[in-house]
Tab-separated table of C-alpha atoms in Angstrom:
chain	number	residue	atom	x	y	z
F	238	MET	CA	146.840	96.210	125.752
F	239	ILE	CA	146.121	93.019	123.425
F	240	LYS	CA	149.656	92.008	122.391
F	241	VAL	CA	149.160	90.875	118.154
F	242	VAL	CA	151.062	89.031	115.589
F	243	LEU	CA	149.746	88.804	112.250
F	244	LEU	CA	150.991	85.997	109.813
F	245	GLY	CA	150.329	86.925	105.916
F	246	ALA	CA	150.368	89.041	103.468
F	247	GLY	CA	147.327	88.932	101.411
F	248	ASN	CA	143.612	90.609	101.090
F	249	VAL	CA	142.612	89.335	105.062
F	250	ALA	CA	145.855	90.258	106.237
F	251	PHE	CA	146.317	93.646	104.857
F	252	TYR	CA	142.398	94.133	106.371
F	253	LEU	CA	143.770	92.791	109.285
F	254	ALA	CA	146.770	95.045	110.009
F	255	ASN	CA	144.873	98.565	109.048
F	256	VAL	CA	142.338	97.809	111.581
F	257	LEU	CA	145.077	96.899	114.480
F	258	THR	CA	146.891	99.628	113.591
F	259	MET	CA	143.620	102.266	114.166
F	260	SER	CA	142.619	100.085	117.360
F	261	LYS	CA	143.899	101.929	120.496
F	262	ASN	CA	143.263	98.958	122.580
F	263	ILE	CA	145.852	96.469	120.464
F	264	ASN	CA	149.338	96.491	120.311
F	265	PHE	CA	150.155	95.144	116.703
F	266	ILE	CA	154.325	94.546	117.360
F	267	GLN	CA	154.814	92.795	113.995
F	268	ARG	CA	154.160	91.313	110.995
F	269	TYR	CA	155.409	88.218	109.801
F	270	SER	CA	155.469	87.399	105.519
F	271	ARG	CA	157.787	84.970	104.086
F	272	ASN	CA	158.706	87.351	100.936
F	273	ILE	CA	158.398	91.033	100.224
F	274	LYS	CA	155.055	90.773	97.889
F	275	ASN	CA	152.262	93.765	99.051
F	276	ASP	CA	154.978	94.871	101.460
F	277	LYS	CA	154.384	98.395	99.948
F	278	TYR	CA	150.645	98.115	100.836
F	279	PHE	CA	151.740	97.539	104.809
F	280	ASP	CA	152.792	100.022	107.632
F	281	LYS	CA	156.198	100.516	107.370
F	282	ASN	CA	156.410	100.993	111.008
F	283	ILE	CA	154.933	97.687	111.987
F	284	PRO	CA	158.003	95.857	112.267
F	285	LYS	CA	158.268	92.926	109.512
F	286	THR	CA	159.989	89.079	110.110
F	287	ASN	CA	160.167	86.693	107.302
F	288	ASN	CA	161.617	84.398	109.751
F	289	ILE	CA	159.428	81.933	111.358
F	290	ASN	CA	161.882	81.223	114.220
F	291	ASN	CA	161.976	84.943	115.054
F	292	LEU	CA	158.564	85.888	115.887
F	293	SER	CA	158.238	87.830	119.265
F	294	LYS	CA	156.149	87.303	121.712
F	295	ALA	CA	152.254	87.758	121.908
F	296	ASP	CA	149.095	87.551	123.346
F	297	ILE	CA	147.499	86.362	119.933
F	298	TYR	CA	149.154	85.052	116.732
F	299	ILE	CA	146.710	85.678	113.624
F	300	ILE	CA	147.145	83.130	110.250
F	301	ALA	CA	145.696	84.698	107.556
F	302	ILE	CA	147.356	82.464	104.882
F	303	ASN	CA	145.672	80.780	101.839
F	304	ASP	CA	143.118	77.544	103.829
F	305	ASP	CA	145.618	74.956	101.561
F	306	ALA	CA	148.528	76.133	103.898
F	307	ILE	CA	147.321	76.612	107.610
F	308	SER	CA	148.105	73.360	108.743
F	309	SER	CA	151.877	72.772	107.042
F	310	PHE	CA	152.698	76.470	108.142
F	311	SER	CA	150.974	75.720	111.778
F	312	LYS	CA	153.334	73.052	112.257
F	313	GLN	CA	156.499	75.138	111.949
F	314	LEU	CA	155.136	76.943	115.113
F	315	PHE	CA	156.785	75.048	118.060
F	316	PHE	CA	156.125	78.096	120.802
F	317	LYS	CA	153.477	76.933	123.504
F	318	ASP	CA	151.898	80.449	125.203
F	319	GLY	CA	149.708	82.227	123.301
F	320	LEU	CA	146.578	81.768	121.215
F	321	VAL	CA	147.018	81.124	117.758
F	322	VAL	CA	143.883	81.649	115.398
F	323	HIS	CA	143.346	81.024	111.557
F	324	THR	CA	140.877	83.346	109.495
F	325	SER	CA	139.314	80.713	107.287
F	326	GLY	CA	135.711	80.303	106.970
F	327	SER	CA	136.187	76.725	105.226
F	328	MET	CA	138.596	75.053	107.790
F	329	PRO	CA	137.995	73.865	110.851
F	330	ILE	CA	139.384	74.576	114.675
F	331	GLU	CA	141.717	71.219	113.873
F	332	ALA	CA	143.136	72.753	110.806
F	333	LEU	CA	145.499	74.325	112.987
F	334	LYS	CA	148.958	72.028	114.215
F	335	CYS	CA	150.782	74.316	116.528
F	336	LYS	CA	151.436	73.596	120.185
F	337	ALA	CA	149.817	76.655	121.535
F	338	LYS	CA	146.463	77.046	122.186
F	339	LYS	CA	144.027	77.344	119.247
F	340	GLY	CA	141.480	79.328	117.939
F	341	VAL	CA	139.390	80.625	114.638
F	342	LEU	CA	138.913	84.529	113.832
F	343	TYR	CA	136.597	84.499	110.637
F	344	PRO	CA	135.945	87.917	109.674
F	345	LEU	CA	132.958	87.370	106.797
F	346	GLN	CA	133.722	89.920	103.933
F	347	THR	CA	134.960	89.891	100.679
F	348	PHE	CA	138.204	91.766	100.495
F	349	SER	CA	140.661	93.284	98.105
F	350	ILE	CA	143.690	95.488	99.035
F	351	ASN	CA	142.387	98.122	96.092
F	352	HIS	CA	138.807	98.557	97.764
F	353	LYS	CA	138.424	100.149	101.268
F	354	VAL	CA	135.467	98.504	103.134
F	355	GLU	CA	133.959	99.904	106.674
F	356	TYR	CA	136.002	98.262	108.913
F	357	HIS	CA	134.150	98.152	112.227
F	358	GLN	CA	131.098	96.852	110.246
F	359	ILE	CA	132.501	93.721	109.168
F	360	PRO	CA	130.960	90.330	111.472
F	361	ILE	CA	133.465	88.338	113.370
F	362	CYS	CA	133.080	84.970	113.841
F	363	ILE	CA	135.195	83.458	116.761
F	364	GLU	CA	135.887	79.920	117.843
F	365	THR	CA	138.167	78.846	121.089
F	366	GLU	CA	139.002	75.961	122.559
F	367	ASN	CA	138.120	76.854	126.103
F	368	LYS	CA	136.236	79.898	128.255
F	369	LYS	CA	138.907	81.616	129.093
F	370	ASP	CA	140.621	81.937	125.403
F	371	LYS	CA	137.183	82.837	124.496
F	372	GLU	CA	137.404	85.501	126.801
F	373	LEU	CA	140.136	86.665	125.505
F	374	LEU	CA	139.285	86.125	121.492
F	375	HIS	CA	135.878	87.807	122.526
F	376	LEU	CA	138.114	90.918	124.078
F	377	PHE	CA	140.273	91.219	120.820
F	378	ALA	CA	137.122	91.037	118.784
F	379	ASN	CA	135.003	94.140	120.030
F	380	CYS	CA	138.471	96.044	119.318
F	381	ILE	CA	137.825	95.604	116.064
F	382	SER	CA	134.153	95.188	114.930
F	383	LYS	CA	130.985	96.015	116.450
F	384	ASN	CA	129.354	92.794	115.554
F	385	VAL	CA	130.812	89.711	116.734
F	386	TYR	CA	129.163	86.641	116.956
F	387	GLU	CA	130.644	83.039	118.349
F	388	ILE	CA	130.547	80.077	115.675
F	389	ASN	CA	132.036	76.519	116.028
F	390	SER	CA	133.470	75.276	113.000
F	391	SER	CA	130.576	73.059	111.815
F	392	LYS	CA	128.136	75.918	111.832
F	393	ARG	CA	131.209	78.108	110.266
F	394	GLU	CA	131.150	75.939	107.479
F	395	LYS	CA	127.515	76.376	106.698
F	396	LEU	CA	128.050	79.513	107.085
F	397	HIS	CA	130.777	80.026	104.129
F	398	ILE	CA	128.580	77.586	101.998
F	399	ALA	CA	125.809	80.205	102.300
F	400	ALA	CA	128.829	82.934	101.948
F	401	VAL	CA	129.569	81.409	98.298
F	402	PHE	CA	125.609	82.338	97.512
F	403	ALA	CA	125.423	85.621	98.926
F	404	ASN	CA	128.482	86.807	97.442
F	405	ASN	CA	130.161	84.956	95.148
F	406	PHE	CA	127.036	83.576	93.345
F	407	SER	CA	125.392	87.297	93.071
F	408	ASN	CA	128.536	88.420	91.560
F	409	TYR	CA	128.666	86.221	88.671
F	410	MET	CA	124.568	87.264	88.170
F	411	PHE	CA	125.949	90.661	87.802
F	412	LYS	CA	128.952	89.867	85.718
F	413	LEU	CA	126.367	87.646	83.291
F	414	ALA	CA	124.975	91.212	83.371
F	415	ASN	CA	127.120	93.063	82.150
F	416	ASP	CA	128.078	90.692	79.471
F	417	ILE	CA	124.042	91.232	78.018
F	418	CYS	CA	125.200	94.721	77.899
F	419	ASP	CA	128.543	94.969	76.753
F	420	LYS	CA	127.680	92.905	73.577
F	421	ASN	CA	124.262	94.840	73.253
F	422	SER	CA	126.357	98.195	73.679
F	423	ILE	CA	124.408	99.491	76.806
F	424	PRO	CA	126.094	101.354	79.882
F	425	PHE	CA	126.532	98.511	82.675
F	426	ASP	CA	126.150	102.029	84.788
F	427	ILE	CA	122.046	101.907	84.094
F	428	LEU	CA	122.313	98.883	86.070
F	429	LYS	CA	124.217	100.150	88.980
F	430	PRO	CA	121.913	101.713	91.342
F	431	LEU	CA	119.720	98.360	90.715
F	432	ILE	CA	122.097	96.411	92.074
F	433	LYS	CA	122.718	98.384	95.229
F	434	GLU	CA	119.324	98.719	96.000
F	435	THR	CA	118.842	94.933	95.445
F	436	ALA	CA	121.335	94.811	98.374
F	437	ASN	CA	120.131	97.647	100.260
F	438	LYS	CA	116.851	96.230	100.119
F	439	ILE	CA	117.233	93.056	101.567
F	440	GLN	CA	118.836	94.774	104.908
F	441	LYS	CA	115.818	95.481	105.799
F	442	ILE	CA	113.348	92.930	103.705
F	443	SER	CA	113.762	89.074	103.961
F	444	PRO	CA	115.042	88.021	100.292
F	445	ILE	CA	111.696	85.714	100.220
F	446	LYS	CA	110.236	88.895	100.359
F	447	ALA	CA	112.022	90.900	98.141
F	448	GLN	CA	111.664	88.767	95.235
F	449	THR	CA	109.961	89.715	91.861
F	450	GLY	CA	110.671	89.656	88.309
F	451	PRO	CA	108.584	87.363	85.785
F	452	ALA	CA	109.959	83.990	87.682
F	453	LYS	CA	108.378	84.980	90.477
F	454	ARG	CA	105.425	86.010	88.926
F	455	ASN	CA	105.776	82.232	86.509
F	456	ASP	CA	105.330	84.605	83.501
F	457	ASN	CA	106.090	81.956	81.281
F	458	LYS	CA	105.554	84.435	78.064
F	459	VAL	CA	108.718	86.827	79.304
F	460	ILE	CA	110.460	83.562	80.390
F	461	GLU	CA	110.403	81.593	76.845
F	462	ASN	CA	111.013	85.149	75.306
F	463	HIS	CA	114.174	85.978	77.100
F	464	LEU	CA	115.437	82.525	76.875
F	465	SER	CA	115.499	82.723	73.245
F	466	GLN	CA	117.479	85.588	73.433
F	467	LEU	CA	120.151	83.991	75.368
F	468	SER	CA	123.591	82.219	74.861
F	469	GLU	CA	123.525	78.590	76.082
F	470	ASN	CA	125.226	79.245	79.103
F	471	GLN	CA	123.094	82.062	79.732
F	472	LYS	CA	119.758	79.886	79.039
F	473	GLU	CA	121.411	76.970	81.366
F	474	ILE	CA	121.582	79.412	84.055
F	475	TYR	CA	118.379	81.645	83.869
F	476	ASN	CA	116.219	78.325	83.049
F	477	LEU	CA	117.677	77.009	86.106
F	478	VAL	CA	117.156	79.715	88.452
F	479	SER	CA	113.894	80.788	87.091
F	480	LYS	CA	112.378	77.267	87.709
F	481	SER	CA	113.892	77.204	90.953
F	482	ILE	CA	112.200	80.448	91.718
F	483	ILE	CA	108.652	79.208	90.608
F	484	ASN	CA	108.730	76.015	92.339
F	485	THR	CA	108.971	78.452	95.602
F	486	TYR	CA	106.549	80.918	94.893
F	487	ASN	CA	103.777	78.615	93.353
N	101	MET	CA	105.673	123.657	83.665
N	102	ILE	CA	105.109	120.101	81.923
N	103	LYS	CA	101.312	119.071	82.896
N	104	VAL	CA	101.004	115.315	83.853
N	105	VAL	CA	98.477	112.745	84.493
N	106	LEU	CA	99.663	109.743	86.278
N	107	LEU	CA	97.504	106.316	85.369
N	108	GLY	CA	98.315	103.401	87.732
N	109	ALA	CA	98.489	102.256	91.549
N	110	GLY	CA	100.969	99.626	92.107
N	111	ASN	CA	104.461	100.083	93.074
N	112	VAL	CA	105.752	101.823	89.682
N	113	ALA	CA	102.890	104.438	89.889
N	114	PHE	CA	103.625	105.099	93.652
N	115	TYR	CA	107.377	106.217	92.740
N	116	LEU	CA	106.304	108.581	90.029
N	117	ALA	CA	103.377	110.197	92.158
N	118	ASN	CA	106.552	111.031	94.421
N	119	VAL	CA	108.734	112.617	92.377
N	120	LEU	CA	105.726	114.019	90.634
N	121	THR	CA	104.892	115.911	94.029
N	122	MET	CA	108.226	116.585	94.520
N	123	SER	CA	109.427	118.268	91.193
N	124	LYS	CA	108.731	122.505	90.594
N	125	ASN	CA	108.993	121.814	86.692
N	126	ILE	CA	105.887	119.410	86.622
N	127	ASN	CA	102.353	119.764	87.680
N	128	PHE	CA	101.091	116.732	88.528
N	129	ILE	CA	97.327	117.255	87.609
N	130	GLN	CA	95.547	113.898	88.033
N	131	ARG	CA	95.757	110.776	88.624
N	132	TYR	CA	93.862	107.383	87.445
N	133	SER	CA	92.972	104.430	89.589
N	134	ARG	CA	90.165	101.932	87.956
N	135	ASN	CA	90.119	101.499	91.943
N	136	ILE	CA	90.679	102.018	95.513
N	137	LYS	CA	93.288	99.707	96.276
N	138	ASN	CA	96.571	101.708	97.760
N	139	ASP	CA	94.792	105.037	97.779
N	140	LYS	CA	96.109	105.490	101.127
N	141	TYR	CA	99.234	105.869	100.036
N	142	PHE	CA	99.306	108.482	97.557
N	143	ASP	CA	99.240	112.241	98.264
N	144	LYS	CA	94.904	113.181	98.636
N	145	ASN	CA	95.795	116.501	96.995
N	146	ILE	CA	96.277	115.210	93.740
N	147	PRO	CA	92.819	115.140	91.621
N	148	LYS	CA	91.790	111.417	91.345
N	149	THR	CA	89.677	109.921	88.859
N	150	ASN	CA	88.247	106.323	88.271
N	151	ASN	CA	86.812	106.887	84.717
N	152	ILE	CA	88.702	106.790	81.839
N	153	ASN	CA	87.026	109.244	80.168
N	154	ASN	CA	87.340	111.939	82.467
N	155	LEU	CA	90.816	112.645	82.521
N	156	SER	CA	92.437	116.098	82.284
N	157	LYS	CA	94.574	117.333	79.314
N	158	ALA	CA	98.157	116.955	80.089
N	159	ASP	CA	101.392	117.450	78.437
N	160	ILE	CA	102.216	113.982	79.191
N	161	TYR	CA	100.313	110.541	80.297
N	162	ILE	CA	102.423	107.769	82.150
N	163	ILE	CA	100.752	104.758	82.304
N	164	ALA	CA	102.243	102.371	84.904
N	165	ILE	CA	100.238	99.170	84.978
N	166	ASN	CA	101.519	95.323	84.452
N	167	ASP	CA	102.827	94.534	81.329
N	168	ASP	CA	100.000	92.328	79.694
N	169	ALA	CA	97.154	94.990	80.332
N	170	ILE	CA	99.499	97.875	78.451
N	171	SER	CA	98.053	97.059	75.274
N	172	SER	CA	93.847	96.885	75.958
N	173	PHE	CA	93.982	99.441	78.463
N	174	SER	CA	95.482	102.325	75.758
N	175	LYS	CA	92.924	101.469	73.223
N	176	GLN	CA	90.601	103.127	75.466
N	177	LEU	CA	92.528	106.374	75.399
N	178	PHE	CA	90.667	107.952	72.126
N	179	PHE	CA	92.286	111.676	72.305
N	180	LYS	CA	94.952	112.354	69.930
N	181	ASP	CA	96.733	115.228	72.151
N	182	GLY	CA	99.716	114.647	74.228
N	183	LEU	CA	102.283	112.222	74.643
N	184	VAL	CA	101.691	108.670	75.907
N	185	VAL	CA	104.369	106.830	77.565
N	186	HIS	CA	104.381	103.579	79.400
N	187	THR	CA	107.282	102.727	81.897
N	188	SER	CA	107.878	98.697	81.124
N	189	GLY	CA	111.076	97.318	80.557
N	190	SER	CA	109.907	94.469	78.310
N	191	MET	CA	106.949	95.847	76.410
N	192	PRO	CA	108.076	97.351	73.091
N	193	ILE	CA	106.695	100.902	72.042
N	194	GLU	CA	103.779	99.417	70.026
N	195	ALA	CA	102.655	97.895	72.629
N	196	LEU	CA	100.725	101.180	73.178
N	197	LYS	CA	97.319	101.436	70.833
N	198	CYS	CA	95.830	105.076	71.858
N	199	LYS	CA	95.317	107.205	69.202
N	200	ALA	CA	98.226	109.978	70.454
N	201	LYS	CA	101.766	110.072	70.017
N	202	LYS	CA	103.656	107.133	71.709
N	203	GLY	CA	106.387	107.015	74.015
N	204	VAL	CA	108.359	105.093	76.729
N	205	LEU	CA	109.528	105.622	79.956
N	206	TYR	CA	111.162	103.223	81.792
N	207	PRO	CA	112.830	103.273	85.023
N	208	LEU	CA	115.760	100.720	86.287
N	209	GLN	CA	114.914	100.302	89.644
N	210	THR	CA	113.247	97.726	92.090
N	211	PHE	CA	110.376	99.244	93.636
N	212	SER	CA	107.673	98.381	96.805
N	213	ILE	CA	105.688	101.186	98.116
N	214	ASN	CA	106.595	99.731	101.700
N	215	HIS	CA	110.918	100.616	101.110
N	216	LYS	CA	111.903	104.449	99.876
N	217	VAL	CA	114.742	104.706	97.408
N	218	GLU	CA	116.886	107.824	96.492
N	219	TYR	CA	114.756	108.819	93.802
N	220	HIS	CA	116.754	110.797	91.412
N	221	GLN	CA	119.374	108.527	91.403
N	222	ILE	CA	117.158	105.966	89.358
N	223	PRO	CA	118.187	105.738	85.996
N	224	ILE	CA	115.393	106.813	83.372
N	225	CYS	CA	115.146	105.196	80.194
N	226	ILE	CA	113.361	107.153	77.343
N	227	GLU	CA	112.019	106.306	74.107
N	228	THR	CA	109.638	108.447	71.386
N	229	GLU	CA	108.295	107.829	67.803
N	230	ASN	CA	109.950	111.727	66.784
N	231	LYS	CA	112.633	114.251	67.942
N	232	LYS	CA	110.208	116.792	68.910
N	233	ASP	CA	108.738	114.082	71.557
N	234	LYS	CA	112.062	113.096	72.404
N	235	GLU	CA	113.111	116.491	73.636
N	236	LEU	CA	109.703	116.798	76.027
N	237	LEU	CA	110.218	113.584	77.547
N	238	HIS	CA	113.802	114.196	77.866
N	239	LEU	CA	112.732	117.404	79.658
N	240	PHE	CA	110.702	115.842	81.812
N	241	ALA	CA	112.943	112.732	82.757
N	242	ASN	CA	115.815	115.447	83.589
N	243	CYS	CA	112.931	116.752	85.959
N	244	ILE	CA	112.913	113.499	87.703
N	245	SER	CA	116.216	112.118	87.521
N	246	LYS	CA	120.000	112.368	87.431
N	247	ASN	CA	120.673	109.340	85.044
N	248	VAL	CA	118.694	109.563	81.503
N	249	TYR	CA	119.405	107.222	79.142
N	250	GLU	CA	117.817	107.078	74.867
N	251	ILE	CA	117.265	103.402	74.690
N	252	ASN	CA	115.377	101.871	72.105
N	253	SER	CA	112.841	98.593	72.158
N	254	SER	CA	114.871	96.882	70.943
N	255	LYS	CA	117.940	97.260	73.383
N	256	ARG	CA	114.908	97.837	76.488
N	257	GLU	CA	114.460	94.504	76.157
N	258	LYS	CA	117.909	93.583	76.534
N	259	LEU	CA	118.387	95.643	79.417
N	260	HIS	CA	115.358	94.194	81.229
N	261	ILE	CA	116.827	90.616	80.701
N	262	ALA	CA	120.206	91.691	82.215
N	263	ALA	CA	118.189	93.700	84.853
N	264	VAL	CA	116.809	89.726	85.666
N	265	PHE	CA	119.962	88.586	86.691
N	266	ALA	CA	121.385	91.733	88.287
N	267	ASN	CA	118.436	91.951	90.290
N	268	ASN	CA	115.749	88.567	90.812
N	269	PHE	CA	118.611	85.842	90.135
N	270	SER	CA	121.126	87.909	92.584
N	271	ASN	CA	118.583	88.322	95.476
N	272	TYR	CA	117.355	84.466	94.907
N	273	MET	CA	121.346	83.692	95.709
N	274	PHE	CA	120.361	86.069	98.558
N	275	LYS	CA	117.125	83.794	99.655
N	276	LEU	CA	119.211	80.384	99.243
N	277	ALA	CA	122.061	81.926	101.610
N	278	ASN	CA	119.061	82.895	103.778
N	279	ASP	CA	117.709	78.949	103.843
N	280	ILE	CA	120.818	77.916	104.548
N	281	CYS	CA	121.351	80.298	107.802
N	282	ASP	CA	117.897	79.281	109.051
N	283	LYS	CA	118.170	75.721	108.429
N	284	ASN	CA	121.588	75.446	110.597
N	285	SER	CA	120.309	78.326	113.112
N	286	ILE	CA	122.669	80.882	112.119
N	287	PRO	CA	121.382	84.779	112.258
N	288	PHE	CA	121.076	85.719	108.581
N	289	ASP	CA	122.481	89.238	109.720
N	290	ILE	CA	125.887	88.067	110.059
N	291	LEU	CA	125.583	87.828	105.870
N	292	LYS	CA	124.273	91.404	105.491
N	293	PRO	CA	127.077	93.400	105.409
N	294	LEU	CA	128.827	90.988	103.273
N	295	ILE	CA	125.957	91.824	100.379
N	296	LYS	CA	126.078	95.087	100.555
N	297	GLU	CA	130.056	95.443	99.611
N	298	THR	CA	128.960	92.704	96.654
N	299	ALA	CA	126.986	95.437	95.456
N	300	ASN	CA	129.078	97.880	96.160
N	301	LYS	CA	132.203	96.645	95.164
N	302	ILE	CA	131.293	96.793	91.965
N	303	GLN	CA	130.055	100.389	91.544
N	304	LYS	CA	133.727	100.222	91.055
N	305	ILE	CA	135.365	97.461	90.099
N	306	SER	CA	133.825	95.121	87.042
N	307	PRO	CA	132.129	92.068	88.376
N	308	ILE	CA	134.423	89.958	86.043
N	309	LYS	CA	137.369	91.512	88.146
N	310	ALA	CA	135.487	91.575	91.446
N	311	GLN	CA	134.794	87.481	91.434
N	312	THR	CA	136.472	85.438	94.002
N	313	GLY	CA	135.454	81.920	95.842
N	314	PRO	CA	136.072	78.522	95.426
N	315	ALA	CA	134.733	78.475	91.664
N	316	LYS	CA	137.002	81.107	90.604
N	317	ARG	CA	140.017	79.875	92.153
N	318	ASN	CA	138.788	76.333	90.673
N	319	ASP	CA	139.330	74.790	94.171
N	320	ASN	CA	137.238	71.307	93.396
N	321	LYS	CA	138.199	69.746	97.073
N	322	VAL	CA	136.256	72.995	98.892
N	323	ILE	CA	133.379	72.576	95.743
N	324	GLU	CA	133.059	68.781	96.100
N	325	ASN	CA	132.615	69.141	99.925
N	326	HIS	CA	130.053	72.113	99.818
N	327	LEU	CA	127.845	70.227	96.988
N	328	SER	CA	127.256	67.313	99.677
N	329	GLN	CA	126.197	69.322	102.125
N	330	LEU	CA	123.248	70.942	100.276
N	331	SER	CA	119.809	70.061	99.335
N	332	GLU	CA	119.489	68.846	95.579
N	333	ASN	CA	117.823	71.962	94.492
N	334	GLN	CA	120.798	73.909	96.236
N	335	LYS	CA	122.995	71.525	94.601
N	336	GLU	CA	121.375	71.805	91.218
N	337	ILE	CA	122.877	75.576	91.155
N	338	TYR	CA	125.472	75.647	93.408
N	339	ASN	CA	126.948	72.857	90.276
N	340	LEU	CA	125.935	74.549	87.175
N	341	VAL	CA	127.123	78.596	88.606
N	342	SER	CA	130.537	76.707	89.644
N	343	LYS	CA	131.039	75.003	86.538
N	344	SER	CA	130.507	78.053	84.621
N	345	ILE	CA	132.404	80.533	86.953
N	346	ILE	CA	134.900	77.982	86.539
N	347	ASN	CA	134.589	77.913	82.465
N	348	THR	CA	134.620	81.373	82.230
N	349	TYR	CA	138.075	82.036	84.530
N	350	ASN	CA	140.062	78.494	83.815
């Protein structure tokens, strides 16, 4: 049994708390949060402390807090035993300033406390300072996910940028589509099957092959017509992305 | 039984051929294609003609061909009985130049002959010139989809623009993410569950609420760091979309 302490109470911590509780090979012995925020969402059976000096002895300590706070927070961890990991996609392993061994356990998914996801499908990217820690972290990661990847800090940073495009920016494209629907009294629901299929399609076909639309066809008549109907901000984005698609395919 | 003739042999025609064959209340009596392209994909049991003057008598004729060809093609249909519909999102009902009654049957989905979709979930947007034709087209559309909407030409044009953002542009964000992965020897597979969840999330939560990421948090340190690692084209898109997200949320 791998003994685990979880530090944090946000969306990532909530997902981890759920998956730790579910796993038979993990002993989720304690969680830490400095305040009572989100306490109602967490399992009451897991002992909780708000005192950083009262942490139980564990094999792995998982810090799931805001990127900016990782360094200063980890400085307060004076113990030397165990492996301390953060869960950030954009911070290097060196962001950890604790005395103990360091690692990263980055779950690549978008989390909300209100929306459940298929936990065991979530890719986990791991990194450690040495081979022995890697074995432990790999063992642990395999308990919570079917998709475990070894990714170092430099690659993880690139992966995080790719995730901004794949998740944040595509969601913003959905948002712009929603705006156009709202403005024209069209139910956004009409677009939902299309959006689902757009994501499903690239599970099997590469995005470069899945591309369709007026820009792919270099259909300037349709593009000009669309541009004439958009607001300034929409027009700027439509124009730039279309030009980029045209350059890619023609 | 509604008698239907299908004209065209592309992705949309292929989807329609499948769904027409499956429906018990539809008599799919003939298909037309000027050449033998894609013939291997279509059901051999459906009579086919390549002579526009040999079309069978039907209740509904569905033209599923390229937008640009709809007007000139429909001019060749000299019969006066039956309802002729096109399947384009961006063309008005007036694009049809036939003698018979006119309508539109726009299935809002991204189609590939190689990739199957849940046919009955696909939203169908219909439009006709008069009430009687609308009843027939509604009856027909209900046979092939659970999601039928009455959308006039002006709204359909806006919907098509929204679909460009929701489908074409979001797919292009996946493509840019794929490029970054390839360049850094990261398997694109790591991002696939994230992409699936991005689309699943907005089936229940609006995109404006689902938004996350550095631009949403107005985190300039992360944004500047990301920008410094991108190619010129990626940088331009990252910059413009981030600015737009920042303006939306701050």
